[in-house]
Short mmCIF file of N, CA and C in Angstrom, two decimals:
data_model
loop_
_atom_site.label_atom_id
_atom_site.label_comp_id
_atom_site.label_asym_id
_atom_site.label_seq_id
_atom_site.Cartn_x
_atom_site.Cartn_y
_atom_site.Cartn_z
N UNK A 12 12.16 -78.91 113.39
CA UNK A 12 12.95 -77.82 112.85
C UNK A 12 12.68 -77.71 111.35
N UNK A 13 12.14 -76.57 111.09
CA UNK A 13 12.01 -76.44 109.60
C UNK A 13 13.60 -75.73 108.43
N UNK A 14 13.56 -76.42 107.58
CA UNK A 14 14.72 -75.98 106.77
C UNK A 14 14.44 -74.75 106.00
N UNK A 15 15.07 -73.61 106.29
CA UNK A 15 15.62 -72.47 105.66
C UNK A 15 16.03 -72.17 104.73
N UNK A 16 15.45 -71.68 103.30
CA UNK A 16 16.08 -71.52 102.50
C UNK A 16 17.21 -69.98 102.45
N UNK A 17 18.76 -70.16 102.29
CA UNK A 17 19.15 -69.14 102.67
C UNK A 17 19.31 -68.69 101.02
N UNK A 18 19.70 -67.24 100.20
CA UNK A 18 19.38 -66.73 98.91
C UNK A 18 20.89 -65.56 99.14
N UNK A 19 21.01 -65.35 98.16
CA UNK A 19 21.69 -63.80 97.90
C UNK A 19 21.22 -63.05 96.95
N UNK A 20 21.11 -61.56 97.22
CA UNK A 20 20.79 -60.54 96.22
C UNK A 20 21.10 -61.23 94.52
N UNK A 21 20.32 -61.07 93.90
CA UNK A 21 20.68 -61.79 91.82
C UNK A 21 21.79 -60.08 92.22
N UNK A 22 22.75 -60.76 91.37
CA UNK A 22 23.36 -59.89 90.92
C UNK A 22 22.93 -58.22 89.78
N UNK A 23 23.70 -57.32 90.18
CA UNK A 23 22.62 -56.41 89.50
C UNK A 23 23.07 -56.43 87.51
N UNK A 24 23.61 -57.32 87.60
CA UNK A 24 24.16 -57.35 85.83
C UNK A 24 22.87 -58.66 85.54
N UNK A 25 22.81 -59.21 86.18
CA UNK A 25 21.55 -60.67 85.87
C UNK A 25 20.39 -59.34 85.93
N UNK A 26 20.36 -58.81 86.84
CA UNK A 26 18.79 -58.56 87.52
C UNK A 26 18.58 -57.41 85.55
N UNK A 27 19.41 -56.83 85.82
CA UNK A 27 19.29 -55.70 84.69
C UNK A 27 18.94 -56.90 83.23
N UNK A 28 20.17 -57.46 82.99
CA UNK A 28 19.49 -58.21 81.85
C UNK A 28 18.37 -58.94 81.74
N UNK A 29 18.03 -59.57 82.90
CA UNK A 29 16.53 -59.79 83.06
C UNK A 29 15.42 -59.09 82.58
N UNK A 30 15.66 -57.51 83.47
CA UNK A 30 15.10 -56.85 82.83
C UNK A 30 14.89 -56.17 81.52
N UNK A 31 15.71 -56.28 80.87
CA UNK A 31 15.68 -56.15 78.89
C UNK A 31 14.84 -57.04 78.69
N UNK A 32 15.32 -58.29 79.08
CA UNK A 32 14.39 -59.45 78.14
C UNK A 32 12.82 -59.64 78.56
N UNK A 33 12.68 -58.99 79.95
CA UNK A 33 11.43 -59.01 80.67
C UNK A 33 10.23 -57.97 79.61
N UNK A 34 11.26 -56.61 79.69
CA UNK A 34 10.86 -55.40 78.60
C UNK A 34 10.36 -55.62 77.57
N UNK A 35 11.22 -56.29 76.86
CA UNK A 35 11.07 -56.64 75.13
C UNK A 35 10.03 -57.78 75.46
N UNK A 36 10.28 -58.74 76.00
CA UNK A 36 8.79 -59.85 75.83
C UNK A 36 6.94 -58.93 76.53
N UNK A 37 7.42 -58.86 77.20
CA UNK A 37 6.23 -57.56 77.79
C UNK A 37 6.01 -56.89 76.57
N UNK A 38 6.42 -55.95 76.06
CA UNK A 38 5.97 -55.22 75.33
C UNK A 38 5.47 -55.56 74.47
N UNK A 39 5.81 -57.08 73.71
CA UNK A 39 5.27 -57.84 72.41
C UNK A 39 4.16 -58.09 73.14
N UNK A 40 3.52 -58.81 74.52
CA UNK A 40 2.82 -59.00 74.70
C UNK A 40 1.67 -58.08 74.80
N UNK A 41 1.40 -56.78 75.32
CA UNK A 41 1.10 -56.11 75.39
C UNK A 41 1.00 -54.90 74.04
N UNK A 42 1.71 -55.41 72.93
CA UNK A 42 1.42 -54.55 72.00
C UNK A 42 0.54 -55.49 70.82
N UNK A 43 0.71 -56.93 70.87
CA UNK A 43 0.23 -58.01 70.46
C UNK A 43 -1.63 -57.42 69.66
N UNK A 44 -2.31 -57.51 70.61
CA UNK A 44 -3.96 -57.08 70.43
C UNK A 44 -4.03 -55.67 69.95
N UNK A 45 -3.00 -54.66 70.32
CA UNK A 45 -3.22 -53.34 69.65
C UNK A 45 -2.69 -53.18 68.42
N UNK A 46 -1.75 -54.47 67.82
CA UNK A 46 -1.20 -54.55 66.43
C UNK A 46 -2.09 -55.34 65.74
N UNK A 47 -3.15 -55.90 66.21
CA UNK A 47 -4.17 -57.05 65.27
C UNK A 47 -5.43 -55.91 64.84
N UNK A 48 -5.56 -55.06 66.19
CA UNK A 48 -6.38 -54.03 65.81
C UNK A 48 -6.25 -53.00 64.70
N UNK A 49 -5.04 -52.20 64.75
CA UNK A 49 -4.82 -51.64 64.17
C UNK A 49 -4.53 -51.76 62.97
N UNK A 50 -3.66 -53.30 62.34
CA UNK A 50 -3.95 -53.83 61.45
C UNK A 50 -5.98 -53.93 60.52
N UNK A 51 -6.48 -54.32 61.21
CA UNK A 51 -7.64 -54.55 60.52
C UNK A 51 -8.11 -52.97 60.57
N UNK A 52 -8.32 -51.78 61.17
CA UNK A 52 -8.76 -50.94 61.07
C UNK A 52 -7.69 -50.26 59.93
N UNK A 53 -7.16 -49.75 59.77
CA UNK A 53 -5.60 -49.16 59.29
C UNK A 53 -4.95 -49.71 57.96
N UNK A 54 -5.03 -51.15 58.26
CA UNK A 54 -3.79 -51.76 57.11
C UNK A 54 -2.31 -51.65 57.58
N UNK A 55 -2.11 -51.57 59.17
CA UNK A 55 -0.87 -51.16 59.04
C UNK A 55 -0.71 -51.62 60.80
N UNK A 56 0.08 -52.72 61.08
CA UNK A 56 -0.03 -53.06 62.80
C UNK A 56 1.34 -51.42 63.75
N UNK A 57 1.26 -50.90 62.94
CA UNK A 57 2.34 -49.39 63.61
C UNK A 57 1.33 -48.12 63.86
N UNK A 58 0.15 -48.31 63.66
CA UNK A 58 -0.15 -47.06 64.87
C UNK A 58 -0.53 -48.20 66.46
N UNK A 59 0.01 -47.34 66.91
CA UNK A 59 0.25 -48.20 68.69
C UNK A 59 -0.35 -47.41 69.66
N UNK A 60 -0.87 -45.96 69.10
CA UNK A 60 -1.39 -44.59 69.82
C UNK A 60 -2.64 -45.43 70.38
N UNK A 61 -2.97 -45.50 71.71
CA UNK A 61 -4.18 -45.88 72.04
C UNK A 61 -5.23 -44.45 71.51
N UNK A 62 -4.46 -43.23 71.51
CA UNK A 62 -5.74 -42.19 71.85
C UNK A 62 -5.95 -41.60 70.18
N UNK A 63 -5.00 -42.41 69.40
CA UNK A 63 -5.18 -42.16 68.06
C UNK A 63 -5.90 -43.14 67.37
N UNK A 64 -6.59 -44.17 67.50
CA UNK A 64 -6.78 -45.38 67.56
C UNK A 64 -8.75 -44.90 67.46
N UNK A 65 -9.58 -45.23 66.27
CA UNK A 65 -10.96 -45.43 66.64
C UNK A 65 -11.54 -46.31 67.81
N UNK A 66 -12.20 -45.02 68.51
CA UNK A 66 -12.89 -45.50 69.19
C UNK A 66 -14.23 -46.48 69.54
N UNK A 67 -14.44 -47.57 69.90
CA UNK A 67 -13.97 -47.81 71.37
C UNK A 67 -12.83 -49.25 70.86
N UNK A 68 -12.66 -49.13 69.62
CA UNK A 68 -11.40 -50.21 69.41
C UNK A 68 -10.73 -49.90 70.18
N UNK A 69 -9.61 -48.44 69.91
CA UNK A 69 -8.82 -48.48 70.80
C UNK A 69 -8.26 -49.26 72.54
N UNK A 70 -9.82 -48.58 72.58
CA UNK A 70 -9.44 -48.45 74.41
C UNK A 70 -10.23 -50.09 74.96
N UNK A 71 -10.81 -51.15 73.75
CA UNK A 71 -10.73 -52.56 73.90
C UNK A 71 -9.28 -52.61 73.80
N UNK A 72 -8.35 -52.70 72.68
CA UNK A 72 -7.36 -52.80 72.40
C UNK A 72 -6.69 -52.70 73.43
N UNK A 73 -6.91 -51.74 74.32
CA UNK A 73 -5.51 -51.19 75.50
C UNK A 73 -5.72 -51.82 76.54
N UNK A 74 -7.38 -51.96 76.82
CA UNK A 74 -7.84 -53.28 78.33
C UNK A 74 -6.71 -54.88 77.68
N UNK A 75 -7.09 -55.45 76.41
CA UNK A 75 -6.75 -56.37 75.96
C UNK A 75 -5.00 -56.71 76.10
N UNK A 76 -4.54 -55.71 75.99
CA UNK A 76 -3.11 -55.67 76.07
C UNK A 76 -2.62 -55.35 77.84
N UNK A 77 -3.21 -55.03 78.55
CA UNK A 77 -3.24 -54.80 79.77
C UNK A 77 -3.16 -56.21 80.52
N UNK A 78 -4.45 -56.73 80.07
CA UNK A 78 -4.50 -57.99 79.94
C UNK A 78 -3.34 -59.28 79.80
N UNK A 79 -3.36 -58.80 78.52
CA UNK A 79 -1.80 -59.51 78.12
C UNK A 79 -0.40 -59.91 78.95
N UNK A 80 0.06 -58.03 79.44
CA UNK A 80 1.08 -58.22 80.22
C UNK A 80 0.87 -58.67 81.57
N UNK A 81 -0.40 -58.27 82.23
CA UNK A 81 -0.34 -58.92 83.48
C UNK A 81 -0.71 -60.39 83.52
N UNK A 82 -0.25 -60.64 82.35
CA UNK A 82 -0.43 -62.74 81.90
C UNK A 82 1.11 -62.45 82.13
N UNK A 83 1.67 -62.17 81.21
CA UNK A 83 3.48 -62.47 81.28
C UNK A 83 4.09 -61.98 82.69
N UNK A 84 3.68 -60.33 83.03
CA UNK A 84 4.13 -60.25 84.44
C UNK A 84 3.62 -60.77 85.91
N UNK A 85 2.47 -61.66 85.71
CA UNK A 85 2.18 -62.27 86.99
C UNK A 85 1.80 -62.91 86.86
N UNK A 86 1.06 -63.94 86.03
CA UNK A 86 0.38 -65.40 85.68
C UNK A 86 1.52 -66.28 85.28
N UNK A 87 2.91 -65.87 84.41
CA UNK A 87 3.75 -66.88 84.37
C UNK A 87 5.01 -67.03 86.05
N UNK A 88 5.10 -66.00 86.02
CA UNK A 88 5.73 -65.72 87.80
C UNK A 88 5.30 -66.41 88.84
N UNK A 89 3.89 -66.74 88.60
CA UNK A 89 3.00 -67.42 89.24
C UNK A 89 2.57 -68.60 89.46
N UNK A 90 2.06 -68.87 88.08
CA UNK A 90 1.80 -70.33 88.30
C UNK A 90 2.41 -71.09 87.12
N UNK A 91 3.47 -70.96 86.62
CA UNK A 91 4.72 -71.28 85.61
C UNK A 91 6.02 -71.52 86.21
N UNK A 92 6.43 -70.18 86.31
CA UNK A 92 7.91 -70.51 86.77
C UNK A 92 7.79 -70.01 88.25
N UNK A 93 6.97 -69.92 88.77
CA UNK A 93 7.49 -69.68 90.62
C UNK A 93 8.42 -68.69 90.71
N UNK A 94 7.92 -67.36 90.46
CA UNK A 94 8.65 -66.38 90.94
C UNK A 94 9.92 -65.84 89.61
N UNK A 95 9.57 -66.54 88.73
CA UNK A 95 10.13 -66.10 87.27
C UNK A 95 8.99 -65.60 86.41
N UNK A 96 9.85 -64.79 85.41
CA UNK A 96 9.45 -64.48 84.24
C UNK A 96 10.20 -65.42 82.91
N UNK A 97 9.71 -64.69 82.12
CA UNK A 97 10.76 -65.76 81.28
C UNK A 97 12.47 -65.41 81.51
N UNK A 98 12.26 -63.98 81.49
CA UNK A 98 14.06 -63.42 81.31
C UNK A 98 14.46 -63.29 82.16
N UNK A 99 13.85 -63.60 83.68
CA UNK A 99 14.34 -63.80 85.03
C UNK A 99 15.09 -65.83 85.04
N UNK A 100 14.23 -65.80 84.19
CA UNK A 100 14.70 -67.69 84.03
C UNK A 100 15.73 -67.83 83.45
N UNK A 101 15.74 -67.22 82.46
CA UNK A 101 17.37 -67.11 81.88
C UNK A 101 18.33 -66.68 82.18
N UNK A 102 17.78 -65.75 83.33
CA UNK A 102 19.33 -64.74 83.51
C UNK A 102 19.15 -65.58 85.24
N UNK A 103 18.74 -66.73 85.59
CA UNK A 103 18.88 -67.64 87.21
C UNK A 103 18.36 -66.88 87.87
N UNK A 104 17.70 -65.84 88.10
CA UNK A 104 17.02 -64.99 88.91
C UNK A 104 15.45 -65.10 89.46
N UNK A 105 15.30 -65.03 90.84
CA UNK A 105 13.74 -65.22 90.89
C UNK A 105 13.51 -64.28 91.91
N UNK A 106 12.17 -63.71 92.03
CA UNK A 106 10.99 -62.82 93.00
C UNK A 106 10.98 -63.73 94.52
N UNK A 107 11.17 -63.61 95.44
CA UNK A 107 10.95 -64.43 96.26
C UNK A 107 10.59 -62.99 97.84
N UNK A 108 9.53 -63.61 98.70
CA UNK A 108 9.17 -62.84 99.52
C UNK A 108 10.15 -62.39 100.26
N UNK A 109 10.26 -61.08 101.02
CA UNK A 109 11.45 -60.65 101.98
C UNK A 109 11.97 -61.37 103.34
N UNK A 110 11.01 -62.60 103.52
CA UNK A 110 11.20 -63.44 104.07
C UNK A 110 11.76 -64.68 103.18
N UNK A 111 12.01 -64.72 102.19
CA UNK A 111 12.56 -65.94 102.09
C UNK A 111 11.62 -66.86 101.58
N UNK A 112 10.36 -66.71 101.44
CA UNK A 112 9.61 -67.44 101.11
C UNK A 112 8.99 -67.36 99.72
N UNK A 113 8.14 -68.23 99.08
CA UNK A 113 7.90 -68.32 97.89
C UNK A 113 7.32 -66.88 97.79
N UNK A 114 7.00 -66.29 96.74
CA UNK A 114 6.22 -65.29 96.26
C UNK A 114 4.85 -65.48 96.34
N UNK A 115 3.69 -65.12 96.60
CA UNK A 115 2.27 -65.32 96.62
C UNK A 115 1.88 -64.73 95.34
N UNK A 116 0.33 -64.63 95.33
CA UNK A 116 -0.10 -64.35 93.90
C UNK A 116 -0.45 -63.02 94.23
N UNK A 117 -0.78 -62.66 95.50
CA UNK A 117 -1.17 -61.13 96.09
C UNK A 117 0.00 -60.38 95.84
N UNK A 118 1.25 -60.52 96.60
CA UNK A 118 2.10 -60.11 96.62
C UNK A 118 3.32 -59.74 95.39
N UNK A 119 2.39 -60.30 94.20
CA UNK A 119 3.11 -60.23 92.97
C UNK A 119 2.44 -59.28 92.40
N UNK A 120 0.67 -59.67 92.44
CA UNK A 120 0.06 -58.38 92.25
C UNK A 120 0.48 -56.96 92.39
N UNK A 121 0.78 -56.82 93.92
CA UNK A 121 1.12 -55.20 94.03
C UNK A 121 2.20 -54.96 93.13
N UNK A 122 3.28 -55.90 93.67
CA UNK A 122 4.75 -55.85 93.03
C UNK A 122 4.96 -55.44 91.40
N UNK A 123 4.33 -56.38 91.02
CA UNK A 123 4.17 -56.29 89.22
C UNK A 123 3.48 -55.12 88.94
N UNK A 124 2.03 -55.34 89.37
CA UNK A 124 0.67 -55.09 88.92
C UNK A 124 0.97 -53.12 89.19
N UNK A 125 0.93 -52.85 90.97
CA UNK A 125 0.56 -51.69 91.07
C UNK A 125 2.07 -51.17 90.89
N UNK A 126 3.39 -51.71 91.48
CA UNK A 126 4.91 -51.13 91.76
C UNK A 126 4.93 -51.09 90.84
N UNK A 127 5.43 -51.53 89.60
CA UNK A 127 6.11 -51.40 88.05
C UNK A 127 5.10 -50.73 87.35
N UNK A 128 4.08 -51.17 86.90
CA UNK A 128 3.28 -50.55 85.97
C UNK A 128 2.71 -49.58 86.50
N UNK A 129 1.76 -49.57 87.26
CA UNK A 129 0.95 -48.03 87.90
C UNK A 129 1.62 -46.96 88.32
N UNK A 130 2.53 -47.43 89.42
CA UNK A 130 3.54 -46.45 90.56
C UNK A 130 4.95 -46.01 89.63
N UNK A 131 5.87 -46.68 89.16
CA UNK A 131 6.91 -46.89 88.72
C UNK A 131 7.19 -46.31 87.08
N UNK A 132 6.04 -46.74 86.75
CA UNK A 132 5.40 -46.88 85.43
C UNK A 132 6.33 -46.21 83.89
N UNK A 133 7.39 -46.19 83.76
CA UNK A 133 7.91 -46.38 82.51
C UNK A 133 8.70 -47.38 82.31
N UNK A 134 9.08 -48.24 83.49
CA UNK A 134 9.77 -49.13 83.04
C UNK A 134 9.48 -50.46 82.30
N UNK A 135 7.98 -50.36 82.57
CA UNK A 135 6.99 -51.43 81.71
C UNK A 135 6.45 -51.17 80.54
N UNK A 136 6.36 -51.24 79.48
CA UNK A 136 5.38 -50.69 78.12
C UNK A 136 4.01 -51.29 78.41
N UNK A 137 3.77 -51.65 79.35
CA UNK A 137 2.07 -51.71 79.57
C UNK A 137 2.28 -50.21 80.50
N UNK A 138 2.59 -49.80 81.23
CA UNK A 138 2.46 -48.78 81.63
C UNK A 138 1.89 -47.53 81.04
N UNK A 139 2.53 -47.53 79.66
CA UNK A 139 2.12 -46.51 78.54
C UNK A 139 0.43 -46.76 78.09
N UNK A 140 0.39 -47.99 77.94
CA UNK A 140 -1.01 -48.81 78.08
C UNK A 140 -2.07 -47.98 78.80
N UNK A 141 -1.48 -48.40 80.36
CA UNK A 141 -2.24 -47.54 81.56
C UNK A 141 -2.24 -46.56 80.90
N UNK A 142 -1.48 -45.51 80.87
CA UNK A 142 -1.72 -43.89 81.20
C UNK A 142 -2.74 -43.34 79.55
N UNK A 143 -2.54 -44.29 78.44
CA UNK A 143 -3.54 -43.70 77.58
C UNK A 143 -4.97 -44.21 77.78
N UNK A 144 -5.06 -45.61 78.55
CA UNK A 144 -6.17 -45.42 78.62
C UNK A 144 -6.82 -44.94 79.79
N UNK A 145 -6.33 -44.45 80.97
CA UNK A 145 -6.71 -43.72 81.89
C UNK A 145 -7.17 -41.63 81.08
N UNK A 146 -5.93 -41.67 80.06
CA UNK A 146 -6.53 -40.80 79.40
C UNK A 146 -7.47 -40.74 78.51
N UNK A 147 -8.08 -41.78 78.16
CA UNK A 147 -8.93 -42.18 77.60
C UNK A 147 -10.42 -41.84 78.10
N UNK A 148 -10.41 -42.20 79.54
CA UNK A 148 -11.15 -42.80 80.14
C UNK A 148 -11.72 -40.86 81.18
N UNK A 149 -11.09 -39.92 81.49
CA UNK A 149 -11.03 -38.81 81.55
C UNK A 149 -10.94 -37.49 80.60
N UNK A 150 -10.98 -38.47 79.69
CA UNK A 150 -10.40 -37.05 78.49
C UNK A 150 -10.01 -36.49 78.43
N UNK A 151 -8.64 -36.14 79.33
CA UNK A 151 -7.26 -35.15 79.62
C UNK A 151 -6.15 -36.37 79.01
N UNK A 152 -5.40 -35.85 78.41
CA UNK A 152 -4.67 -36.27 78.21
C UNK A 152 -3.06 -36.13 79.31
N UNK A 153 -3.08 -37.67 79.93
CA UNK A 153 -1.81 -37.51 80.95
C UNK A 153 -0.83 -38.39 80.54
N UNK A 154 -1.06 -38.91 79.21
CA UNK A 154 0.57 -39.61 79.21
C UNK A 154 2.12 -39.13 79.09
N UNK A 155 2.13 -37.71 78.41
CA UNK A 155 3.09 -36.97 79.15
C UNK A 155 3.29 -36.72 80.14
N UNK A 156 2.78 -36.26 80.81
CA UNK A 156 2.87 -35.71 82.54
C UNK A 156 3.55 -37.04 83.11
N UNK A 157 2.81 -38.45 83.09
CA UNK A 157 2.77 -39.62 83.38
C UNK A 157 4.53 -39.85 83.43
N UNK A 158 4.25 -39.71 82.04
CA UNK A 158 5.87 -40.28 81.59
C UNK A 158 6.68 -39.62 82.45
N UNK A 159 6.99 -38.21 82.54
CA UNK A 159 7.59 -37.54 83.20
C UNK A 159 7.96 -38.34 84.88
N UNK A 160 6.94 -38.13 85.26
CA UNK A 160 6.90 -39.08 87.00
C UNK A 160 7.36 -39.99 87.02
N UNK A 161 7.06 -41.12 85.85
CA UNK A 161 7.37 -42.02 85.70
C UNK A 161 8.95 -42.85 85.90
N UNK A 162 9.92 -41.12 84.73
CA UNK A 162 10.86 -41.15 84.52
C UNK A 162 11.51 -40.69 86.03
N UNK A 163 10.95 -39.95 86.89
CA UNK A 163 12.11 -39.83 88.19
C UNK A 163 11.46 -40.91 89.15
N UNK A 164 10.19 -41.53 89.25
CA UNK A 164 10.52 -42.44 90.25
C UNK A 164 10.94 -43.61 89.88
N UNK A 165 10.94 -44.00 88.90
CA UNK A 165 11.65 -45.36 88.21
C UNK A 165 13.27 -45.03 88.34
N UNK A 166 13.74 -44.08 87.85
CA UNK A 166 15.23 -43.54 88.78
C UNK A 166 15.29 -43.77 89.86
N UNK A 167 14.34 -42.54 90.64
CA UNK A 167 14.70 -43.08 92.09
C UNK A 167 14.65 -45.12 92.52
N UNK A 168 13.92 -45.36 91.96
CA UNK A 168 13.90 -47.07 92.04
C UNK A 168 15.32 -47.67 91.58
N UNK A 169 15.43 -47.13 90.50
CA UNK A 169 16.67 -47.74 89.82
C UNK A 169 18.57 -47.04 91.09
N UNK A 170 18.39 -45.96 91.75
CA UNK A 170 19.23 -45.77 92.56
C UNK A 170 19.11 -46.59 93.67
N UNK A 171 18.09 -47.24 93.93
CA UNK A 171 18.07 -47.77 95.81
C UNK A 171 18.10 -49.29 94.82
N UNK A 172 18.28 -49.49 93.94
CA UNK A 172 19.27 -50.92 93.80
C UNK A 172 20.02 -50.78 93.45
N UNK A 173 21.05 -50.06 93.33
CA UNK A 173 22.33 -49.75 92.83
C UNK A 173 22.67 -49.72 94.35
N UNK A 174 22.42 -48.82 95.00
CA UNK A 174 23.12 -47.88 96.30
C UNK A 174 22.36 -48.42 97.66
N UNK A 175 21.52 -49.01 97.74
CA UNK A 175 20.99 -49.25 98.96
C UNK A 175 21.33 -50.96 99.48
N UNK A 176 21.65 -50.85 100.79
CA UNK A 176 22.41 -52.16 100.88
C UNK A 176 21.36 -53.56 100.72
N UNK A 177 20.00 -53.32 100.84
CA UNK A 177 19.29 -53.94 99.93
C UNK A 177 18.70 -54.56 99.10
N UNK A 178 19.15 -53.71 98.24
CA UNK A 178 19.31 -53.59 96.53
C UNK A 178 17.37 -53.97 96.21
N UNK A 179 17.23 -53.10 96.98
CA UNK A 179 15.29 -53.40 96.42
C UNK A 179 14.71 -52.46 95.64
N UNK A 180 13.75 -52.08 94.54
CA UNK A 180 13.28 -51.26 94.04
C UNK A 180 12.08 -50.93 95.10
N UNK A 181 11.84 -49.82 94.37
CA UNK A 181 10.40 -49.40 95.17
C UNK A 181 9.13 -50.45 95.09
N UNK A 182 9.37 -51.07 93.30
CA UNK A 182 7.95 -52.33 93.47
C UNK A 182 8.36 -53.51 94.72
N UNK A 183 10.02 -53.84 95.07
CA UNK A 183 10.20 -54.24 95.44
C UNK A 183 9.41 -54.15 97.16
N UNK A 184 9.37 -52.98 97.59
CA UNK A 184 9.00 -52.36 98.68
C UNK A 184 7.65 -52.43 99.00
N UNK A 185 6.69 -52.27 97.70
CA UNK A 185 5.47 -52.15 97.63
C UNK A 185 4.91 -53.70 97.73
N UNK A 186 5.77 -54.90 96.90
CA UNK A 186 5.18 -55.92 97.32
C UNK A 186 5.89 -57.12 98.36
N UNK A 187 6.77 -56.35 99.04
CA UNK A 187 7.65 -57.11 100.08
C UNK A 187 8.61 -58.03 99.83
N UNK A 188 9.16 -57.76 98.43
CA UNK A 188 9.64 -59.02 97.93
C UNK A 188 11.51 -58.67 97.54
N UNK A 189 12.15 -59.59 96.86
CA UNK A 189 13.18 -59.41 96.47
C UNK A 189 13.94 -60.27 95.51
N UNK A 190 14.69 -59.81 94.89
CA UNK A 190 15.10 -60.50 93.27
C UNK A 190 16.71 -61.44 93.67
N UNK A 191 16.65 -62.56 93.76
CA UNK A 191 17.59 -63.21 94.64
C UNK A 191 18.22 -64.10 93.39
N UNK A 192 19.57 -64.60 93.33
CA UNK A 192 19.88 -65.26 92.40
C UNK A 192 19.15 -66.80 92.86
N UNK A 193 19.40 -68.00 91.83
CA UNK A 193 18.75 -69.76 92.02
C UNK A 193 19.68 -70.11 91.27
#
């Protein structure tokens, strides 16, 4: 007979403060290489514009910081704290599969990687990352548009954990997982 780990939903006042501190460390991370850049080009680490930014600094700058956050959002989750971030650690909260089981490194991928940042995408400041250098990379500029989408399906995400008995986001959905108190 194997032992069961049984979990309850993290509360949504943990899960939320998690997420501030998840935000704010993410974003240092991810703005980290585009403030060293811009510093040495500039004199000044506050332009953060990937598409204002000399080229091809910039759009090194924006892979580099891309980089960055998917170190804090899935390399420490991973092989650090097991299904934490840092501000999931503080606020007792962890990622754990919809089964109950540890989190995988695949399954964090989608979750983190494609649900929050790609799909979801304003609730991460690497997200902003993505969409300039995808505009970068096309030469249309879509980080408005982006943002926009961004802003109603990250709502819609943010309602089906409030209201759904649940309580999963859409990354939640995308990588099978769920935010359980420890």
């Amino acid at each position: 007979m194997t032992k069961r780990n049984i979990y309850i939903n993290a509360p949504l006042t943990r899960r939320v403060l998690s997420y501030f501190i998840d935000w704010y460390l993410g974003a240092l991370c991810a703005a980290f290489p585009i403030a060293v850049v811009s510093q040495k080009l500039y004199g000044t680490m506050l332009k953060q514009n990937l598409l204002k930014i000399q080229q091809p600094y910039g759009f090194i700058a924006g892979i580099i910081g891309v980089i960055f956050a998917l170190f804090y959002y899935i390399y420490i989750p991973f092989f650090v704290y097991k299904g934490q971030t840092v501000g999931k650690r503080i606020c007792k909260v962890k990622i754990i599969q919809n089964n109950n089981q540890e989190v995988s490194l695949k399954l964090l991928v989608l979750r983190q990687g494609l649900g929050m940042i790609v799909i979801e995408g304003i609730f991460v400041s690497a997200s902003a990352l993505w969409h300039q250098l995808v505009s970068l990379c096309i030469h249309v500029n879509i980080v408005s548009m982006m943002m926009y989408v961004g802003f109603v399906v990250g709502g819609i995400s943010t309602l089906m954990i409030i209201f759904t008995k649940e309580h999963r986001a859409i990354h939640d959905y995308i990588g099978n997982t769920k935010v359980v108190s420890v």
